[in-house]
Coordinates of C-alpha atoms in Angstrom, one line a residue:
M1 CA -41.5 155.1 61.1
I2 CA -41.4 151.4 62.1
N3 CA -39.8 150.5 65.4
A4 CA -37.5 147.7 64.5
R5 CA -37.0 146.7 68.1
K6 CA -40.7 145.8 68.5
C7 CA -41.9 144.8 65.1
S8 CA -40.7 141.7 63.3
S9 CA -41.9 142.5 59.8
A10 CA -43.3 145.1 57.5
R11 CA -44.4 144.4 54.0
V12 CA -45.4 146.5 51.0
E13 CA -47.7 144.5 48.8
G14 CA -45.8 143.1 45.8
R15 CA -42.4 143.5 47.5
D16 CA -41.3 141.9 50.7
I17 CA -39.2 144.4 52.7
S18 CA -38.5 142.3 55.7
A19 CA -37.4 138.8 56.7
P20 CA -40.3 136.4 56.0
E21 CA -42.1 135.0 59.0
V22 CA -42.1 131.2 58.4
T23 CA -43.1 128.8 61.1
G24 CA -40.3 126.3 62.0
R25 CA -37.6 127.9 59.8
P26 CA -34.0 128.3 61.1
S27 CA -33.1 131.8 62.1
M28 CA -30.5 131.8 59.3
V29 CA -33.4 131.8 56.8
A30 CA -35.1 134.6 58.6
G31 CA -32.2 136.8 57.3
A32 CA -33.0 136.1 53.7
Y33 CA -33.9 139.7 53.1
F34 CA -30.6 141.0 54.5
A35 CA -28.8 138.5 52.3
R36 CA -30.1 140.4 49.3
L37 CA -28.3 143.5 50.5
L38 CA -25.0 141.7 51.2
P39 CA -22.4 139.9 49.0
R40 CA -22.8 136.1 49.2
S41 CA -19.4 135.8 50.9
I42 CA -20.6 138.0 53.8
F43 CA -23.8 136.1 54.1
S44 CA -21.9 132.9 54.3
I45 CA -19.8 134.3 57.2
L46 CA -23.0 135.4 59.0
A47 CA -24.6 132.0 58.4
G48 CA -21.5 130.4 59.9
L49 CA -21.8 132.6 63.0
T50 CA -25.4 131.6 63.3
L51 CA -24.5 128.0 63.3
F52 CA -21.8 128.6 65.8
A53 CA -24.3 130.4 68.1
G54 CA -26.7 127.5 67.9
A55 CA -23.9 125.0 68.8
A56 CA -23.0 127.2 71.7
G57 CA -26.5 127.0 73.2
L58 CA -27.5 130.5 72.1
P59 CA -31.0 131.2 70.6
A60 CA -30.4 129.8 67.1
H61 CA -32.3 127.0 65.4
A62 CA -29.9 126.2 62.6
A63 CA -27.8 123.8 64.6
D64 CA -30.9 121.8 65.4
D65 CA -32.7 121.9 62.0
G66 CA -29.6 121.6 59.9
I67 CA -28.3 123.5 56.9
I68 CA -30.4 121.8 54.2
K69 CA -34.1 122.3 54.8
R70 CA -37.3 122.2 52.9
G71 CA -37.2 124.2 49.6
D72 CA -33.4 124.4 49.5
A73 CA -31.5 123.6 46.4
V74 CA -28.1 121.9 46.1
V75 CA -26.4 123.1 42.8
T76 CA -23.1 122.0 41.3
G77 CA -21.0 124.1 39.0
F78 CA -17.4 125.0 37.8
S79 CA -15.4 126.5 40.7
G80 CA -13.7 129.1 38.5
T81 CA -10.1 130.0 37.9
K82 CA -7.4 132.2 39.4
T83 CA -4.3 133.6 37.6
G84 CA -1.0 133.7 39.4
K85 CA 0.1 137.1 40.7
E86 CA 3.5 137.1 39.1
V87 CA 3.4 136.0 35.5
P88 CA 6.7 136.4 33.5
A89 CA 6.5 138.8 30.5
D90 CA 7.3 136.0 28.1
V91 CA 4.6 133.7 29.5
H92 CA 1.0 133.8 28.4
P93 CA -1.3 134.4 31.4
L94 CA -3.4 131.3 30.5
D95 CA -0.3 129.2 31.2
R96 CA -0.4 130.5 34.8
T97 CA -4.2 130.3 35.2
F98 CA -5.4 127.4 37.4
I99 CA -8.6 126.1 39.0
D100 CA -9.6 128.2 41.9
V101 CA -9.4 125.7 44.8
D102 CA -11.3 128.2 47.0
G103 CA -14.2 128.5 44.5
A104 CA -17.4 126.6 45.0
S105 CA -17.9 123.3 43.2
A106 CA -21.4 123.0 44.9
Q107 CA -23.6 125.3 46.9
V108 CA -26.7 125.1 49.0
F109 CA -29.2 127.9 48.0
D110 CA -32.2 129.2 50.0
L111 CA -35.0 129.4 47.5
S112 CA -37.6 130.5 50.1
V113 CA -37.7 134.2 49.1
L114 CA -37.6 135.1 45.4
G115 CA -38.6 138.8 45.6
G116 CA -41.9 138.8 43.7
R117 CA -44.0 136.9 41.2
P118 CA -42.2 135.2 38.3
S119 CA -41.5 138.0 35.8
G120 CA -38.1 137.1 34.4
Q121 CA -36.3 139.0 37.1
L122 CA -33.0 138.0 38.9
S123 CA -33.7 136.7 42.4
E124 CA -30.6 137.2 44.5
V125 CA -31.0 134.1 46.7
P126 CA -28.5 133.5 49.5
S127 CA -25.9 130.8 49.5
K128 CA -26.0 128.9 52.8
L129 CA -23.1 126.6 52.2
Q130 CA -20.2 126.4 49.7
I131 CA -18.3 123.2 49.0
K132 CA -14.8 124.2 47.8
A133 CA -13.0 122.6 44.9
G134 CA -9.9 122.1 47.1
E135 CA -12.0 119.6 49.1
T136 CA -13.8 117.7 46.5
G137 CA -12.6 118.7 43.1
Q138 CA -15.2 119.4 40.4
L139 CA -18.7 118.0 40.8
F140 CA -21.7 117.4 38.7
G141 CA -24.3 114.9 39.9
V142 CA -26.2 115.5 43.1
T143 CA -29.0 113.7 45.0
L144 CA -30.5 114.0 48.5
D145 CA -31.5 111.3 50.9
D146 CA -34.5 111.7 53.2
G147 CA -32.5 112.3 56.4
D148 CA -33.8 108.9 57.6
G149 CA -37.1 110.7 58.4
K150 CA -35.4 112.3 61.4
G151 CA -33.9 115.5 60.2
A152 CA -32.1 117.3 57.5
P153 CA -31.2 115.3 54.3
N154 CA -27.7 114.5 53.3
A155 CA -26.4 115.4 49.9
Y156 CA -24.3 113.1 47.6
L157 CA -22.1 114.5 44.9
T158 CA -20.2 112.9 42.0
S159 CA -16.7 113.7 40.6
T160 CA -16.8 114.9 37.0
S161 CA -15.1 115.8 33.8
M162 CA -18.0 117.9 32.6
Y163 CA -15.9 121.1 33.1
G164 CA -12.9 119.8 31.3
L165 CA -9.8 117.8 32.3
H166 CA -6.9 120.0 33.3
L167 CA -3.2 118.9 33.7
V168 CA -0.2 120.5 35.3
S169 CA 3.5 119.8 35.6
K170 CA 6.6 121.7 36.9
D171 CA 9.2 123.5 34.9
E172 CA 13.0 123.4 35.7
A173 CA 12.6 126.1 38.3
G174 CA 9.9 124.2 40.1
N175 CA 7.1 126.5 39.0
R176 CA 3.7 124.9 38.3
I177 CA 2.9 125.0 34.6
R178 CA -0.1 123.9 32.5
L179 CA -0.1 121.1 30.0
L180 CA -2.2 120.7 26.9
K181 CA -1.4 117.0 26.4
G182 CA -0.2 114.1 28.4
D183 CA 3.4 114.0 29.6
P184 CA 5.5 111.8 31.8
G185 CA 5.5 114.5 34.5
A186 CA 1.8 115.2 34.2
A187 CA -0.6 115.4 37.2
W188 CA -4.2 116.5 37.7
M189 CA -4.5 120.2 38.4
P190 CA -5.3 120.9 42.1
G191 CA -9.0 121.3 42.3
Q192 CA -9.7 118.9 39.4
F193 CA -10.4 116.0 41.7
G194 CA -10.6 115.8 45.5
T195 CA -7.2 114.2 46.2
A196 CA -7.0 116.1 49.5
K197 CA -9.7 113.8 50.9
G198 CA -8.3 110.7 49.2
G199 CA -10.6 111.2 46.2
T200 CA -10.2 110.0 42.6
P201 CA -12.0 110.7 39.4
G202 CA -14.5 108.0 40.6
S203 CA -15.3 109.6 43.9
V204 CA -18.7 110.3 45.6
Y205 CA -18.8 112.8 48.4
K206 CA -21.3 113.2 51.2
V207 CA -22.4 116.5 52.7
D208 CA -23.9 116.2 56.1
G209 CA -27.3 118.0 56.0
K210 CA -27.1 119.1 59.6
T211 CA -23.5 120.3 59.9
G212 CA -22.4 120.8 56.3
A213 CA -19.3 118.6 56.9
V214 CA -17.9 117.0 53.7
S215 CA -16.6 113.5 53.6
L216 CA -15.5 110.9 51.1
F217 CA -18.5 108.6 50.7
A218 CA -17.1 106.1 48.2
N219 CA -14.5 105.6 45.5
I220 CA -16.0 103.8 42.5
K221 CA -13.8 101.2 40.9
R222 CA -14.0 98.4 38.4
D223 CA -12.4 95.2 39.4
G224 CA -10.3 97.1 41.9
Q225 CA -9.1 99.6 39.2
E226 CA -9.8 103.3 39.8
N227 CA -11.5 105.5 37.3
S228 CA -8.7 107.1 35.1
G229 CA -10.3 110.5 34.5
A230 CA -13.6 110.3 32.7
G231 CA -15.3 110.5 36.0
L232 CA -18.9 109.7 37.1
G233 CA -22.3 110.7 35.6
N234 CA -25.2 111.2 37.9
I235 CA -26.5 109.7 41.2
T236 CA -29.9 109.0 42.6
F237 CA -31.4 107.9 46.0
D238 CA -33.6 104.9 46.4
A239 CA -35.7 105.7 49.5
K240 CA -37.3 102.2 49.7
M241 CA -34.1 100.2 49.7
R242 CA -31.9 102.8 51.4
Q243 CA -29.2 103.0 48.7
V244 CA -27.9 105.1 45.9
F245 CA -27.1 104.3 42.3
V246 CA -24.2 106.0 40.5
S247 CA -23.4 106.0 36.7
D248 CA -19.8 105.6 35.6
L249 CA -18.9 107.4 32.4
E250 CA -15.7 105.4 31.8
T251 CA -17.0 101.9 32.2
G252 CA -20.7 102.4 31.4
L253 CA -21.5 100.5 34.7
I254 CA -24.2 101.5 37.2
H255 CA -23.1 101.0 40.8
R256 CA -25.4 100.1 43.6
I257 CA -24.0 101.5 46.9
T258 CA -25.7 101.2 50.3
L259 CA -25.6 104.2 52.7
D260 CA -22.6 102.9 54.5
G261 CA -20.6 103.6 51.4
K262 CA -20.1 100.0 50.3
E263 CA -20.7 98.7 46.8
R264 CA -23.2 95.9 46.7
D265 CA -23.8 95.3 43.0
V266 CA -23.2 96.6 39.5
F267 CA -25.4 96.7 36.3
D268 CA -23.8 96.5 32.9
H269 CA -26.1 98.0 30.3
G270 CA -23.7 97.3 27.5
E271 CA -23.8 93.6 28.2
A272 CA -26.9 92.7 30.3
G273 CA -29.2 95.5 29.3
R274 CA -28.7 95.2 25.5
K275 CA -28.9 91.4 25.6
A276 CA -32.3 91.6 27.4
Q277 CA -33.6 93.4 24.3
G278 CA -31.9 91.2 21.8
L279 CA -29.3 93.7 20.9
E280 CA -25.6 92.9 20.2
P281 CA -23.7 93.3 23.5
V282 CA -21.0 96.0 23.7
A283 CA -18.2 95.2 26.1
Y284 CA -16.1 97.6 28.2
D285 CA -13.0 98.6 26.3
A286 CA -10.2 99.2 28.8
S287 CA -7.8 100.4 26.1
K288 CA -9.6 103.8 26.1
R289 CA -8.5 104.5 29.7
I290 CA -6.6 107.8 30.1
N291 CA -2.8 107.6 30.3
M292 CA -1.5 111.0 31.5
D293 CA 2.0 110.0 30.5
N294 CA 1.0 109.7 26.8
A295 CA 0.7 112.7 24.5
G296 CA -2.4 111.0 23.0
F297 CA -4.4 112.4 25.9
N298 CA -5.4 115.8 24.8
T299 CA -7.2 118.1 27.2
E300 CA -9.0 119.9 24.4
N301 CA -10.3 116.7 22.8
P302 CA -13.0 114.8 24.7
E303 CA -12.6 111.8 22.4
T304 CA -9.3 111.1 24.3
W305 CA -10.9 111.3 27.8
G306 CA -11.7 107.6 28.2
Y307 CA -15.5 107.7 27.9
A308 CA -17.4 104.5 27.3
D309 CA -18.8 103.7 23.9
E310 CA -22.0 105.6 23.3
R311 CA -24.0 102.3 23.2
R312 CA -23.1 101.6 26.8
R313 CA -22.5 105.1 28.2
V314 CA -25.1 105.8 30.9
F315 CA -25.7 109.1 32.7
G316 CA -29.1 110.2 34.1
L317 CA -30.7 108.1 36.8
A318 CA -34.0 108.0 38.7
V319 CA -35.9 105.3 40.7
N320 CA -39.6 104.9 40.0
Q321 CA -42.1 102.2 41.0
G322 CA -39.5 99.5 41.7
R323 CA -37.4 100.2 38.6
L324 CA -34.2 102.1 38.0
Y325 CA -34.5 104.4 35.0
Y326 CA -31.3 105.4 33.2
S327 CA -30.3 107.3 30.1
V328 CA -28.0 106.0 27.4
L329 CA -26.1 108.3 25.0
E330 CA -27.1 106.1 22.0
G331 CA -30.3 107.6 20.7
P332 CA -30.3 109.3 23.2
S333 CA -32.7 107.0 25.0
V334 CA -34.1 106.1 28.4
W335 CA -34.1 102.5 29.6
S336 CA -35.2 100.9 32.9
V337 CA -34.4 97.8 34.9
S338 CA -36.2 96.3 37.9
I339 CA -34.9 96.4 41.5
D340 CA -35.8 93.3 43.5
D341 CA -36.8 93.1 47.2
E342 CA -33.2 92.8 48.2
G343 CA -32.2 95.9 46.2
D344 CA -30.4 94.0 43.5
F345 CA -30.7 94.6 39.7
G346 CA -33.1 92.4 37.7
T347 CA -32.6 90.8 34.3
D348 CA -35.5 92.6 32.6
A349 CA -34.0 95.8 31.2
R350 CA -36.1 97.5 28.6
I351 CA -36.1 100.6 26.5
E352 CA -38.7 103.2 27.7
L353 CA -38.3 106.0 25.1
E354 CA -36.1 107.6 22.6
V355 CA -35.6 111.4 22.2
A356 CA -36.2 112.2 18.6
G357 CA -34.3 114.9 16.8
S358 CA -31.7 115.5 19.4
A359 CA -28.1 114.3 19.9
S360 CA -27.6 115.9 23.4
Q361 CA -27.0 113.5 26.2
I362 CA -29.7 113.2 28.9
T363 CA -28.0 114.0 32.2
D364 CA -31.0 114.1 34.6
I365 CA -34.3 112.3 35.0
L366 CA -37.2 113.3 37.3
F367 CA -40.6 111.8 38.1
D368 CA -43.2 113.9 39.9
G369 CA -45.6 111.1 41.0
S370 CA -48.3 111.8 38.5
G371 CA -47.5 109.9 35.3
L372 CA -45.1 112.5 34.2
L373 CA -41.4 112.1 33.4
Y374 CA -39.0 115.0 33.0
L375 CA -35.6 114.9 31.2
S376 CA -32.9 117.5 31.2
Q377 CA -30.1 117.5 28.5
R378 CA -26.6 118.8 28.3
G379 CA -24.8 119.8 25.1
D380 CA -21.8 117.8 23.8
G381 CA -18.8 118.1 26.0
A382 CA -15.8 120.3 25.0
G383 CA -12.2 120.8 26.1
S384 CA -11.2 124.4 26.6
Y385 CA -7.7 125.5 27.5
D386 CA -9.0 129.0 28.3
Y387 CA -11.8 127.5 30.5
T388 CA -14.6 129.1 28.6
A389 CA -16.6 126.5 26.7
F390 CA -17.2 123.1 28.4
A391 CA -20.4 122.2 26.5
A392 CA -22.1 123.0 23.2
K393 CA -24.2 126.1 23.7
Q394 CA -27.9 126.6 23.4
S395 CA -28.6 123.0 22.2
S396 CA -30.3 121.3 25.1
A397 CA -33.9 121.0 26.2
V398 CA -36.0 120.2 29.3
L399 CA -38.7 117.7 28.1
R400 CA -41.8 116.3 29.8
Y401 CA -43.3 113.0 28.8
K402 CA -46.8 111.8 29.7
W403 CA -47.7 108.2 30.3
D404 CA -50.1 106.9 27.6
A405 CA -52.3 104.3 29.4
K406 CA -54.0 103.3 26.1
D407 CA -50.8 102.3 24.4
S408 CA -48.9 101.4 27.7
R409 CA -46.0 103.6 26.9
W410 CA -44.6 107.1 27.2
A411 CA -46.0 109.5 24.7
A412 CA -43.9 109.8 21.6
V413 CA -44.0 113.6 21.5
P414 CA -43.0 115.4 24.7
D415 CA -43.8 118.8 26.0
E416 CA -40.9 121.2 26.1
Y417 CA -40.0 124.1 28.4
A418 CA -38.4 127.3 27.2
V419 CA -35.2 127.7 29.1
G420 CA -33.4 131.1 29.0
L421 CA -34.3 134.2 27.1
P422 CA -31.9 133.7 24.1
K423 CA -33.5 132.0 21.1
D424 CA -34.1 129.0 20.6
Y425 CA -34.7 128.9 24.4
R426 CA -32.6 125.8 25.0
G427 CA -30.2 127.0 27.6
T428 CA -30.5 124.2 30.1
Q429 CA -27.2 122.7 31.4
G430 CA -28.4 119.3 32.5
G431 CA -30.1 119.5 35.9
V432 CA -33.8 119.4 36.7
A433 CA -35.8 119.3 40.0
S434 CA -39.2 120.2 41.4
N435 CA -40.0 122.5 44.3
Y436 CA -43.0 123.9 46.2
G437 CA -45.2 126.7 45.0
Y438 CA -44.9 130.4 45.9
D439 CA -47.3 133.2 46.8
K440 CA -47.7 136.4 44.8
N441 CA -44.8 138.0 46.6
G442 CA -42.4 135.2 45.7
N443 CA -42.4 133.6 49.2
I444 CA -42.3 129.8 49.3
D445 CA -45.5 128.0 50.2
T446 CA -44.7 124.5 51.4
S447 CA -48.3 123.5 51.3
K448 CA -48.2 123.5 47.5
C449 CA -46.4 120.4 46.6
R450 CA -44.3 120.0 43.4
Q451 CA -45.7 123.1 41.8
T452 CA -42.5 124.6 40.3
L453 CA -39.9 123.2 38.0
W454 CA -36.3 124.3 38.3
T455 CA -33.5 123.7 35.8
T456 CA -29.8 124.6 35.7
G457 CA -29.0 126.9 32.8
E458 CA -26.7 129.5 31.3
H459 CA -27.0 132.9 29.6
L460 CA -30.5 133.0 31.1
R461 CA -31.3 136.7 30.7
E462 CA -29.6 137.6 27.4
G463 CA -32.7 138.0 25.3
D464 CA -34.1 140.5 22.8
D465 CA -36.4 142.5 25.0
A466 CA -34.0 145.1 26.2
V467 CA -36.6 147.0 28.4
K468 CA -37.7 143.9 30.4
I469 CA -34.2 142.6 30.8
A470 CA -32.8 146.0 32.0
S471 CA -35.5 146.3 34.6
G472 CA -35.0 142.8 35.9
G473 CA -31.5 142.8 37.1
A474 CA -28.2 141.6 35.7
K475 CA -28.1 140.4 32.1
I476 CA -25.5 137.6 32.2
V477 CA -26.8 134.9 34.5
H478 CA -25.7 131.3 34.8
G479 CA -27.5 129.4 37.5
L480 CA -31.2 128.4 37.9
Q481 CA -34.5 129.0 36.1
G482 CA -37.7 128.3 38.0
N483 CA -41.2 128.4 36.6
Y484 CA -44.6 126.8 37.2
K485 CA -44.9 123.4 35.6
S486 CA -47.9 124.4 33.5
R487 CA -45.7 126.7 31.5
V488 CA -44.8 124.5 28.6
R489 CA -44.1 125.7 25.0
P490 CA -45.5 127.4 23.0
G491 CA -46.6 129.2 26.2
N492 CA -44.0 131.3 28.1
V493 CA -41.9 132.1 25.0
A494 CA -39.8 134.0 25.7
P495 CA -39.8 132.6 29.2
F496 CA -40.5 135.8 31.2
E497 CA -42.9 134.0 33.6
T498 CA -39.9 132.7 35.5
W499 CA -37.4 133.4 38.3
F500 CA -33.7 133.4 37.6
T501 CA -30.8 133.0 40.0
D502 CA -27.1 133.1 39.5
Y503 CA -24.5 130.5 40.7
D504 CA -21.5 132.7 41.4
D505 CA -22.7 136.3 41.5
R506 CA -20.2 137.4 38.8
Y507 CA -22.6 138.4 36.0
A508 CA -19.8 138.9 33.6
D509 CA -19.0 135.5 32.1
A510 CA -20.2 136.4 28.5
Q511 CA -18.1 133.7 26.9
A512 CA -18.8 130.9 29.4
F513 CA -20.6 127.8 28.3
G514 CA -21.2 124.6 30.3
H515 CA -20.2 126.1 33.7
V516 CA -23.3 125.0 35.6
G517 CA -24.1 121.4 36.5
D518 CA -26.9 119.6 38.3
V519 CA -29.6 120.5 40.9
A520 CA -31.4 118.7 43.6
I521 CA -34.1 120.3 45.8
Y522 CA -35.4 119.0 49.2
A523 CA -39.1 119.3 48.9
P524 CA -40.9 116.5 50.8
C525 CA -44.7 116.6 50.5
G526 CA -46.5 117.0 53.8
A527 CA -45.2 118.5 57.1
G528 CA -42.0 116.8 58.0
A529 CA -42.6 114.0 55.5
P530 CA -39.7 112.4 53.4
P531 CA -39.9 112.8 49.6
E532 CA -42.9 110.9 48.3
P533 CA -42.0 107.8 46.3
S534 CA -42.7 108.3 42.7
T535 CA -45.3 106.0 41.0
R536 CA -46.2 105.3 37.5
V537 CA -50.0 105.4 37.2
E538 CA -52.1 103.8 34.5
A539 CA -53.2 107.2 33.2
A540 CA -51.7 110.6 33.7
P541 CA -54.4 112.5 35.7
P542 CA -55.4 116.0 34.6
L543 CA -52.7 118.6 35.4
D544 CA -53.7 120.4 38.6
Y545 CA -51.1 123.2 38.7
T546 CA -52.0 126.5 40.2
D547 CA -50.9 129.3 38.0
P548 CA -48.7 132.0 39.5
P549 CA -50.7 134.3 41.8
V550 CA -51.3 137.7 40.2
S551 CA -50.1 140.8 42.1
E552 CA -53.0 143.1 43.1
P553 CA -52.7 146.9 43.0
G554 CA -52.5 149.0 46.1
L555 CA -50.4 149.4 49.1
V556 CA -50.6 147.2 52.2
I557 CA -48.4 147.5 55.3
D558 CA -48.4 144.6 57.6
K559 CA -46.7 145.0 61.0
R560 CA -46.3 142.2 63.5
C561 CA -45.1 143.3 66.9
H562 CA -43.9 141.4 69.9

């Protein structure tokens, strides 16, 4: 029998049965094992108590080190719904089903303990922080700054229409009712946008990496006019110039915002970008703006949601080697434009690549510093009065492009990752990020930089191998898939050399599509270092990815005592 009062850990080889001993980690993370035994809501309460203890001067490190630490993922997703308790017999329950304002629009997950080597199992990782829809509304894009090199990074999140646009009104008795189309009495459903904090469809929110406090960072406007409902796309942090870039789905503009929340410049791809390549300019069309008073606005028809023309609609963003890379729906394609020494946009926009054979929009762009470019797609948007389908299912891919030094361009044919167990293994939902490596027990190894690739996805464990799926945990999983970056197709098909995590711990949303959003992971390389700036090199070096460690047979008990 192990004396729990004296010994800090005991481990059976191949399965961690105690809190991992990790130097410099907050005490909240040391409870990762216990989080697997408790519902996420209970873990969140315990985590909050730990933070309180630290603030009160008790022996807790979370208050000093912050909530977001190395290896943690910030993930966005639909906050869910709630049906009224008293629904009249003559009223359909859907007409009294509203956004759950207490549901999470974004969460911070601790990915440090995954419970074993990647074998297609469900890893029940703890949620350290939940951002409620009542505060911010629905969110999609997410990026992390570097904490100014002094501590925990801050997260920045964008308002979205990626989980539908939902309207309400009131009947003659004053009861809240849902609307399918625009009406003179229409208003945004509570939890759609963060109006409680003064937010709009064009809002960016900031999450303090140390305290978890949420604040309104910026309201994106065009010539003083607020976004009418199409919302924002993605957001990325420029470490060199200390600023963020945000894409606007309504206007097609990319906004440059400094870390004080002030807009400094805008880039118009439809005008300046296309002209730089000799293409006919496409101007912003204000007539497409949403009018909630007009029945022409249909919550089930995204064509009425005020999106910019596909030739100027930008979404995914990433900064690399002094250039801002951005995706355009037309193609779809990836373009770039230079950023000068003052942080302003240049006049040299150029097309970098086109994604052949796909119509899905590119919602996230990632560089890993070694001549490799990753793209994550998301299926065409959809309106859904029953809140089930917000995007086309099983139609999006995670792609990897290599820089071809000989031809001075990105390779025409990319590598692809299998995402999710259902065929055709294209279950990504539009977010991609890199993280550290892991040991053979699934414990994070922060000395292994950028070894694993993580993507948001849905229906991740609903494949054909009933035996493997049954032995690996819940079947219906919407959340994250993680795998070593060497595992490109045709290898890892079906993708059982992976870890899966769930966003909301429900495991029952069989008809849900498009309910998960973006992901950003804080994984600076080197002890205490900020994220390394990505660079394009003249030639992609040989891939130096360590394969997943193989579990060895036998039983080992390791006890560490005070």
